[in-house]
XYZ file of C-alpha atoms in Angstrom:
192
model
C 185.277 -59.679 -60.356
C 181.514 -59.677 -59.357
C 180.901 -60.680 -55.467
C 178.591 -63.535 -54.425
C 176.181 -60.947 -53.580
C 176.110 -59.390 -57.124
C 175.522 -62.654 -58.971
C 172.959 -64.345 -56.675
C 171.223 -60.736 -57.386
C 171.657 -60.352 -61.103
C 170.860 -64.167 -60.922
C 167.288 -63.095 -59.251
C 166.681 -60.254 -61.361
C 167.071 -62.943 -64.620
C 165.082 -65.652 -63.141
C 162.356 -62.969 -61.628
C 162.493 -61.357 -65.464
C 161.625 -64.855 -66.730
C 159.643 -66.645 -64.543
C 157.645 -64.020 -62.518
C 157.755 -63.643 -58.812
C 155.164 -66.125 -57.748
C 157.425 -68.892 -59.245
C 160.470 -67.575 -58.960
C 162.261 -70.160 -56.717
C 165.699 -69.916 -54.459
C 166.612 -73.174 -55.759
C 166.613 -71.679 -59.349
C 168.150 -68.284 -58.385
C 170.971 -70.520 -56.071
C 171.127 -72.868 -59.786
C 171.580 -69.640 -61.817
C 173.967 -67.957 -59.339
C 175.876 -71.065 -59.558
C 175.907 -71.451 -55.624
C 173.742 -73.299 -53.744
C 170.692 -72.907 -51.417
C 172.765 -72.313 -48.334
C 175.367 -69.680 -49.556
C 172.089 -67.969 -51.128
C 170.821 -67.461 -48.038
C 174.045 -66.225 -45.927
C 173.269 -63.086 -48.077
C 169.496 -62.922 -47.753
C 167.115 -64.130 -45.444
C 164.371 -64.746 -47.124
C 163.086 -64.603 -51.358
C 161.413 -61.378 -50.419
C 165.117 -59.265 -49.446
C 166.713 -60.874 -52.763
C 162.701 -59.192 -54.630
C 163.762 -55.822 -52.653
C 166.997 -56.237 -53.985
C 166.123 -56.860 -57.150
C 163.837 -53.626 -57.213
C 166.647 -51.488 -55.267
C 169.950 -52.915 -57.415
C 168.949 -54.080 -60.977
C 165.373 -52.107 -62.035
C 166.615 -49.324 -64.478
C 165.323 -45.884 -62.838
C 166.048 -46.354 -59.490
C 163.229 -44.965 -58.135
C 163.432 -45.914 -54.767
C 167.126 -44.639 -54.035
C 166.143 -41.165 -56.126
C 163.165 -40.236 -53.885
C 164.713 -41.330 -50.428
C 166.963 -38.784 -51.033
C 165.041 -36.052 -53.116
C 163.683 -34.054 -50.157
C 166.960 -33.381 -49.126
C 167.431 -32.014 -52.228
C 164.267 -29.492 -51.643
C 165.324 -25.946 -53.143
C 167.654 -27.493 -55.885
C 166.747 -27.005 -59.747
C 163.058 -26.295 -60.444
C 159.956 -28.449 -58.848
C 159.358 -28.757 -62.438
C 162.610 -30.334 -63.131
C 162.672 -32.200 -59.824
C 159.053 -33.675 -61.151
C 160.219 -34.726 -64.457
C 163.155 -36.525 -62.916
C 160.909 -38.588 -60.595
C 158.022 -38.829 -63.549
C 160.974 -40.150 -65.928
C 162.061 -42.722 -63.385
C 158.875 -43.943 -61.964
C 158.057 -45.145 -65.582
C 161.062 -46.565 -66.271
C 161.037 -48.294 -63.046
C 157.211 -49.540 -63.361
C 157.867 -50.904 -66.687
C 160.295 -53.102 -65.696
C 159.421 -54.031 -62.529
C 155.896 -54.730 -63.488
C 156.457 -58.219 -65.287
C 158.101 -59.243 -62.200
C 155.808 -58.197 -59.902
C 152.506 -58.867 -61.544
C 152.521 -62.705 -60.587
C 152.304 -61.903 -56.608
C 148.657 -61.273 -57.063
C 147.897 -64.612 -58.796
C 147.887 -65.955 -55.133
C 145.995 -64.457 -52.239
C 148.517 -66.403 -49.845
C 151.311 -65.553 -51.752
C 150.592 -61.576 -51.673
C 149.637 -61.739 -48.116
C 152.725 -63.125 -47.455
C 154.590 -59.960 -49.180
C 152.982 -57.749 -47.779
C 153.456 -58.964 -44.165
C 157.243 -58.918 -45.493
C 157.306 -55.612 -46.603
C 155.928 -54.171 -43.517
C 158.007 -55.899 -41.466
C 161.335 -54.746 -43.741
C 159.612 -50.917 -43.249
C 159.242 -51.270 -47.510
C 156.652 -51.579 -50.206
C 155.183 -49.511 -52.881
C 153.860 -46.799 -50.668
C 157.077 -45.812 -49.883
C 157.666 -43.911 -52.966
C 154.738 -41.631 -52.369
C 155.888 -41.298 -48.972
C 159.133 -39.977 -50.302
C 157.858 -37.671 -52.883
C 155.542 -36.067 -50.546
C 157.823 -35.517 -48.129
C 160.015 -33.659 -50.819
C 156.853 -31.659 -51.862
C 156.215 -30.425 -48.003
C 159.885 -29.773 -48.072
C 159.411 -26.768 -51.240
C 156.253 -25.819 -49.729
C 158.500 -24.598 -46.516
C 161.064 -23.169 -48.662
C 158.115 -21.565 -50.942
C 158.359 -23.107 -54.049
C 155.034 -24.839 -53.853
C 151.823 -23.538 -53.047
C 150.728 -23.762 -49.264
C 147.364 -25.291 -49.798
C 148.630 -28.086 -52.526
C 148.526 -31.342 -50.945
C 152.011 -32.983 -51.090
C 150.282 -36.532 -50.891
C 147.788 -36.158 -53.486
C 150.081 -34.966 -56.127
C 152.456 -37.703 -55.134
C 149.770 -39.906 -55.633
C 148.710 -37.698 -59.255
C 152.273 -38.381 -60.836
C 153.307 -41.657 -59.287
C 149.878 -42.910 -60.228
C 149.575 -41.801 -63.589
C 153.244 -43.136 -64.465
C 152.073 -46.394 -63.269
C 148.918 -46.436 -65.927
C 151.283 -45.492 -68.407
C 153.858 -48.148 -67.539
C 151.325 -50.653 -67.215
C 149.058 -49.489 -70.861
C 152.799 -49.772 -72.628
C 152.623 -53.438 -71.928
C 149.564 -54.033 -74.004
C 149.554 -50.658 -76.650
C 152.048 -47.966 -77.531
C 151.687 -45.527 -74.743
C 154.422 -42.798 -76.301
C 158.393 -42.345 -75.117
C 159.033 -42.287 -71.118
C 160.858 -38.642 -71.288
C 157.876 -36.847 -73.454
C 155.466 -38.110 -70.925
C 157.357 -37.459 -68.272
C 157.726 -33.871 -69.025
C 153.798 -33.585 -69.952
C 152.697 -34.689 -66.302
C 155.559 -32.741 -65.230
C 154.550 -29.607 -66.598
C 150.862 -29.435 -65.704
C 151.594 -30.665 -62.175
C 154.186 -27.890 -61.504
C 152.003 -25.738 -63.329
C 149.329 -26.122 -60.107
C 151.942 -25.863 -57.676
């Protein structure tokens, strides 16, 4: 049996899905839980934890939970490998998350609002890079990367380009996740 929790979450993630961020409303995500206002918020504080949730619990990729713990994982299959991995989920991630997302720029107040939020909650979207360069200084000490690469622009290189590609597949046919993936994958590692 699914928890409170669970629902009001899968409950955001549908509404989020449908209705975008910016109108996304507690009341609806309580309505769709099937719980109301007050329960909603005994398990998060505010609309932006349920939006972290949301990105953290019920985005397909997991991005965020797969780099927080990739440097740890520094010396493990290839940087190739590793880089195809992140590549694979980062598009998979942006693609989905995108829709839901894209709304919170329609209003300057709205956005400032998030991003206040996110600092405050130590999150946001630079935390990803933060993560991935952080695993890239850890196979530079082990060796596996060049000295003079620079961990945070080739975070920036692959995370960037898998956002274009996530964001072009809304509008054309940008090619599958996993042969992209492997093509930035490749000719990153390739100058590492």
């Amino acid at each position: 049996m699914q928890s409170t929790r669970e629902r009001i979450v899968d409950a955001a993630a549908q509404v989020m899905r449908a209705q975008g961020l910016a109108r996304a409303t507690t009341k609806e995500i309580a309505r769709t839980a099937g719980c109301s206002e007050a329960l909603l918020y005994k398990h998060f504080r505010a609309k932006e934890d349920l939006f972290l949730a949301v990105l953290q619990e019920r985005v397909p990729g997991r991005l965020p939970r797969l780099l927080a713990t990739l440097a740890d994982e520094a010396g493990q299959g290839t940087v190739e490998e590793n880089l195809e991995r992140v590549a694979h989920a980062a598009i998979t991630f942006y693609q989905d998350s995108f829709p839901i997302a894209a709304s919170i720029f329609s209003e300057l107040r709205l956005l400032e609002g998030y991003r206040t939020a996110m600092r405050e909650r130590g999150a946001g979207p630079q935390t990803v890079n933060t993560w991935l360069a952080a695993y890239l200084r850890a196979e530079q000490a082990l060796g596996r990367v060049r000295p003079d690469a620079d961990p945070e622009a080739v975070a920036a290189l692959l995370l960037g380009a898998c956002l274009q590609h996530a964001f072009l597949g809304h509008f054309t046919d940008t090619g599958s996740a996993d042969d992209t993936a492997g093509r930035l994958a490749r000719t990153l590692a390739a100058g590492l």
